[in-house]
mmCIF file with all atom_site columns, C-alpha atoms in Angstrom:
data_model
loop_
_atom_site.group_PDB
_atom_site.id
_atom_site.type_symbol
_atom_site.label_atom_id
_atom_site.label_alt_id
_atom_site.label_comp_id
_atom_site.label_asym_id
_atom_site.label_entity_id
_atom_site.label_seq_id
_atom_site.pdbx_PDB_ins_code
_atom_site.Cartn_x
_atom_site.Cartn_y
_atom_site.Cartn_z
_atom_site.occupancy
_atom_site.B_iso_or_equiv
_atom_site.pdbx_formal_charge
_atom_site.auth_seq_id
_atom_site.auth_comp_id
_atom_site.auth_asym_id
_atom_site.auth_atom_id
_atom_site.pdbx_PDB_model_num
ATOM 1   C CA . MET F 1 1   ? 25.091 224.762 262.977 1.00 41.00 ? 839 MET F CA 1
ATOM 2   C CA . ALA F 1 2   ? 25.390 226.780 259.992 1.00 43.00 ? 840 ALA F CA 1
ATOM 3   C CA . GLU F 1 3   ? 24.803 225.451 256.253 1.00 53.00 ? 841 GLU F CA 1
ATOM 4   C CA . GLN F 1 4   ? 28.086 223.442 255.383 1.00 65.00 ? 842 GLN F CA 1
ATOM 5   C CA . GLY F 1 5   ? 29.651 223.944 252.213 1.00 80.00 ? 843 GLY F CA 1
ATOM 6   C CA . PRO F 1 6   ? 32.235 221.677 250.668 1.00 92.00 ? 844 PRO F CA 1
ATOM 7   C CA . MET F 1 7   ? 34.621 220.230 253.301 1.00 94.00 ? 845 MET F CA 1
ATOM 8   C CA . THR F 1 8   ? 38.404 220.804 253.380 1.00 95.00 ? 846 THR F CA 1
ATOM 9   C CA . GLU F 1 9   ? 40.396 217.621 253.017 1.00 95.00 ? 847 GLU F CA 1
ATOM 10  C CA . ALA F 1 10  ? 41.553 217.922 256.663 1.00 95.00 ? 848 ALA F CA 1
ATOM 11  C CA . MET F 1 11  ? 38.074 218.348 257.984 1.00 96.00 ? 849 MET F CA 1
ATOM 12  C CA . TYR F 1 12  ? 36.896 215.109 255.934 1.00 97.00 ? 850 TYR F CA 1
ATOM 13  C CA . TYR F 1 13  ? 39.745 213.236 257.165 1.00 97.00 ? 851 TYR F CA 1
ATOM 14  C CA . ILE F 1 14  ? 39.262 214.363 260.694 1.00 97.00 ? 852 ILE F CA 1
ATOM 15  C CA . LEU F 1 15  ? 35.674 213.428 260.865 1.00 98.00 ? 853 LEU F CA 1
ATOM 16  C CA . LEU F 1 16  ? 36.653 210.147 259.159 1.00 97.00 ? 854 LEU F CA 1
ATOM 17  C CA . ALA F 1 17  ? 39.217 209.631 262.033 1.00 97.00 ? 855 ALA F CA 1
ATOM 18  C CA . LEU F 1 18  ? 36.543 210.488 264.765 1.00 98.00 ? 856 LEU F CA 1
ATOM 19  C CA . LEU F 1 19  ? 34.274 207.637 263.687 1.00 97.00 ? 857 LEU F CA 1
ATOM 20  C CA . LYS F 1 20  ? 36.352 206.024 266.471 1.00 96.00 ? 858 LYS F CA 1
ATOM 21  C CA . PRO F 1 21  ? 37.028 208.691 269.190 1.00 96.00 ? 859 PRO F CA 1
ATOM 22  C CA . GLY F 1 22  ? 40.443 209.544 269.987 1.00 95.00 ? 860 GLY F CA 1
ATOM 23  C CA . HIS F 1 23  ? 42.970 212.154 270.743 1.00 94.00 ? 861 HIS F CA 1
ATOM 24  C CA . GLY F 1 24  ? 44.918 214.273 268.828 1.00 93.00 ? 862 GLY F CA 1
ATOM 25  C CA . TYR F 1 25  ? 48.249 212.229 268.330 1.00 93.00 ? 863 TYR F CA 1
ATOM 26  C CA . GLY F 1 26  ? 46.182 209.069 267.597 1.00 94.00 ? 864 GLY F CA 1
ATOM 27  C CA . MET F 1 27  ? 43.915 211.229 264.951 1.00 96.00 ? 865 MET F CA 1
ATOM 28  C CA . MET F 1 28  ? 47.075 212.150 263.156 1.00 96.00 ? 866 MET F CA 1
ATOM 29  C CA . GLN F 1 29  ? 48.137 208.592 262.933 1.00 97.00 ? 867 GLN F CA 1
ATOM 30  C CA . ARG F 1 30  ? 44.671 207.463 261.955 1.00 97.00 ? 868 ARG F CA 1
ATOM 31  C CA . ILE F 1 31  ? 44.434 209.964 259.099 1.00 97.00 ? 869 ILE F CA 1
ATOM 32  C CA . LYS F 1 32  ? 47.889 208.887 257.821 1.00 97.00 ? 870 LYS F CA 1
ATOM 33  C CA . GLU F 1 33  ? 46.540 205.373 257.776 1.00 97.00 ? 871 GLU F CA 1
ATOM 34  C CA . LEU F 1 34  ? 43.130 206.087 256.258 1.00 96.00 ? 872 LEU F CA 1
ATOM 35  C CA . SER F 1 35  ? 44.917 208.264 253.454 1.00 96.00 ? 873 SER F CA 1
ATOM 36  C CA . GLY F 1 36  ? 47.296 205.560 252.853 1.00 96.00 ? 874 GLY F CA 1
ATOM 37  C CA . GLY F 1 37  ? 49.957 207.507 253.795 1.00 96.00 ? 875 GLY F CA 1
ATOM 38  C CA . ARG F 1 38  ? 48.838 210.635 251.317 1.00 96.00 ? 876 ARG F CA 1
ATOM 39  C CA . LEU F 1 39  ? 47.886 213.006 254.153 1.00 95.00 ? 877 LEU F CA 1
ATOM 40  C CA . VAL F 1 40  ? 50.135 213.692 256.936 1.00 95.00 ? 878 VAL F CA 1
ATOM 41  C CA . MET F 1 41  ? 48.759 216.233 259.272 1.00 95.00 ? 879 MET F CA 1
ATOM 42  C CA . GLY F 1 42  ? 50.654 218.389 261.631 1.00 93.00 ? 880 GLY F CA 1
ATOM 43  C CA . PRO F 1 43  ? 49.641 219.423 264.956 1.00 93.00 ? 881 PRO F CA 1
ATOM 44  C CA . GLY F 1 44  ? 48.950 223.072 263.978 1.00 93.00 ? 882 GLY F CA 1
ATOM 45  C CA . THR F 1 45  ? 46.715 222.026 261.102 1.00 94.00 ? 883 THR F CA 1
ATOM 46  C CA . LEU F 1 46  ? 44.928 219.409 263.469 1.00 95.00 ? 884 LEU F CA 1
ATOM 47  C CA . TYR F 1 47  ? 44.174 221.586 266.442 1.00 93.00 ? 885 TYR F CA 1
ATOM 48  C CA . GLY F 1 48  ? 43.194 224.524 264.459 1.00 95.00 ? 886 GLY F CA 1
ATOM 49  C CA . VAL F 1 49  ? 40.599 222.528 262.584 1.00 96.00 ? 887 VAL F CA 1
ATOM 50  C CA . LEU F 1 50  ? 39.461 220.560 265.869 1.00 96.00 ? 888 LEU F CA 1
ATOM 51  C CA . SER F 1 51  ? 38.972 224.075 267.367 1.00 95.00 ? 889 SER F CA 1
ATOM 52  C CA . ARG F 1 52  ? 36.642 225.297 264.455 1.00 95.00 ? 890 ARG F CA 1
ATOM 53  C CA . MET F 1 53  ? 34.830 221.968 264.193 1.00 97.00 ? 891 MET F CA 1
ATOM 54  C CA . SER F 1 54  ? 33.977 222.158 267.837 1.00 97.00 ? 892 SER F CA 1
ATOM 55  C CA . ARG F 1 55  ? 32.676 225.542 267.680 1.00 96.00 ? 893 ARG F CA 1
ATOM 56  C CA . GLU F 1 56  ? 30.588 224.365 264.652 1.00 96.00 ? 894 GLU F CA 1
ATOM 57  C CA . GLY F 1 57  ? 29.170 221.581 266.598 1.00 97.00 ? 895 GLY F CA 1
ATOM 58  C CA . LEU F 1 58  ? 30.689 218.720 264.347 1.00 98.00 ? 896 LEU F CA 1
ATOM 59  C CA . ILE F 1 59  ? 32.831 217.170 267.461 1.00 98.00 ? 897 ILE F CA 1
ATOM 60  C CA . VAL F 1 60  ? 32.788 217.295 270.941 1.00 98.00 ? 898 VAL F CA 1
ATOM 61  C CA . LEU F 1 61  ? 35.571 217.261 273.591 1.00 96.00 ? 899 LEU F CA 1
ATOM 62  C CA . THR F 1 62  ? 34.910 214.142 275.619 1.00 96.00 ? 900 THR F CA 1
ATOM 63  C CA . SER F 1 63  ? 37.689 214.204 278.056 1.00 94.00 ? 901 SER F CA 1
ATOM 64  C CA . GLU F 1 64  ? 40.882 215.743 279.149 1.00 92.00 ? 902 GLU F CA 1
ATOM 65  C CA . GLU F 1 65  ? 43.990 213.956 280.962 1.00 87.00 ? 903 GLU F CA 1
ATOM 66  C CA . GLY F 1 66  ? 46.595 216.441 281.382 1.00 88.00 ? 904 GLY F CA 1
ATOM 67  C CA . ARG F 1 67  ? 47.588 217.642 277.855 1.00 87.00 ? 905 ARG F CA 1
ATOM 68  C CA . ARG F 1 68  ? 45.713 214.947 276.051 1.00 91.00 ? 906 ARG F CA 1
ATOM 69  C CA . LYS F 1 69  ? 42.305 215.881 274.918 1.00 93.00 ? 907 LYS F CA 1
ATOM 70  C CA . ASN F 1 70  ? 39.916 213.260 273.456 1.00 96.00 ? 908 ASN F CA 1
ATOM 71  C CA . TYR F 1 71  ? 37.080 214.038 271.008 1.00 97.00 ? 909 TYR F CA 1
ATOM 72  C CA . ALA F 1 72  ? 34.298 212.321 269.407 1.00 98.00 ? 910 ALA F CA 1
ATOM 73  C CA . ILE F 1 73  ? 32.141 213.001 266.293 1.00 98.00 ? 911 ILE F CA 1
ATOM 74  C CA . THR F 1 74  ? 28.773 214.350 267.055 1.00 98.00 ? 912 THR F CA 1
ATOM 75  C CA . GLY F 1 75  ? 25.400 213.668 265.307 1.00 98.00 ? 913 GLY F CA 1
ATOM 76  C CA . ALA F 1 76  ? 25.755 216.840 263.310 1.00 97.00 ? 914 ALA F CA 1
ATOM 77  C CA . GLY F 1 77  ? 29.316 215.902 262.532 1.00 97.00 ? 915 GLY F CA 1
ATOM 78  C CA . ARG F 1 78  ? 28.017 212.417 261.280 1.00 97.00 ? 916 ARG F CA 1
ATOM 79  C CA . ASP F 1 79  ? 25.517 213.984 259.011 1.00 97.00 ? 917 ASP F CA 1
ATOM 80  C CA . ALA F 1 80  ? 27.927 216.599 257.601 1.00 97.00 ? 918 ALA F CA 1
ATOM 81  C CA . LEU F 1 81  ? 30.292 213.646 256.940 1.00 97.00 ? 919 LEU F CA 1
ATOM 82  C CA . LEU F 1 82  ? 27.693 211.910 255.127 1.00 97.00 ? 920 LEU F CA 1
ATOM 83  C CA . ALA F 1 83  ? 26.633 214.733 253.231 1.00 96.00 ? 921 ALA F CA 1
ATOM 84  C CA . GLU F 1 84  ? 30.379 215.221 252.010 1.00 96.00 ? 922 GLU F CA 1
ATOM 85  C CA . TYR F 1 85  ? 30.558 211.756 250.965 1.00 96.00 ? 923 TYR F CA 1
ATOM 86  C CA . ALA F 1 86  ? 27.545 211.871 249.009 1.00 96.00 ? 924 ALA F CA 1
ATOM 87  C CA . ARG F 1 87  ? 28.711 215.086 247.258 1.00 95.00 ? 925 ARG F CA 1
ATOM 88  C CA . LEU F 1 88  ? 32.082 213.460 246.428 1.00 95.00 ? 926 LEU F CA 1
ATOM 89  C CA . LYS F 1 89  ? 30.445 210.438 244.922 1.00 95.00 ? 927 LYS F CA 1
ATOM 90  C CA . ARG F 1 90  ? 28.360 212.705 242.504 1.00 95.00 ? 928 ARG F CA 1
ATOM 91  C CA . LEU F 1 91  ? 31.491 214.430 241.468 1.00 94.00 ? 929 LEU F CA 1
ATOM 92  C CA . VAL F 1 92  ? 33.148 211.162 240.609 1.00 93.00 ? 930 VAL F CA 1
ATOM 93  C CA . ALA F 1 93  ? 30.079 210.039 238.963 1.00 93.00 ? 931 ALA F CA 1
ATOM 94  C CA . ASP F 1 94  ? 29.756 213.068 236.838 1.00 91.00 ? 932 ASP F CA 1
ATOM 95  C CA . GLY F 1 95  ? 33.470 212.686 235.945 1.00 90.00 ? 933 GLY F CA 1
ATOM 96  C CA . LYS F 1 96  ? 32.978 209.120 234.487 1.00 88.00 ? 934 LYS F CA 1
ATOM 97  C CA . LEU F 1 97  ? 32.180 211.259 231.191 1.00 86.00 ? 935 LEU F CA 1
ATOM 98  C CA . MET F 1 98  ? 35.728 211.620 230.829 1.00 86.00 ? 936 MET F CA 1
ATOM 99  C CA . GLU F 1 99  ? 36.303 207.849 230.783 1.00 85.00 ? 937 GLU F CA 1
ATOM 100 C CA . VAL F 1 100 ? 33.669 207.433 227.863 1.00 73.00 ? 938 VAL F CA 1
ATOM 101 C CA . GLU F 1 101 ? 35.243 210.311 225.750 1.00 63.00 ? 939 GLU F CA 1
ATOM 102 C CA . LYS F 1 102 ? 38.681 208.681 225.574 1.00 58.00 ? 940 LYS F CA 1
#
């Protein structure tokens, strides 16, 4: 896998959703739930990102039942998710400066 830069919001939430393996429609529902309804992902966005993340080795297709495809996060995907989480935490910590300067 190539060096991962900052993730898009869609990538981040898809990987979060895939901490529990699942299929496309279930992922869309889980993403909506995880984001408190803030992020509603359509199938075009979801499947485009799934295809990219599969090519990058972040996720894997685990089974196919008719049109329903089930995915799971890989070890590389989990590592990338943890790295992005750490990056986001550093951004928030750095931003606390704004609270001090009120």
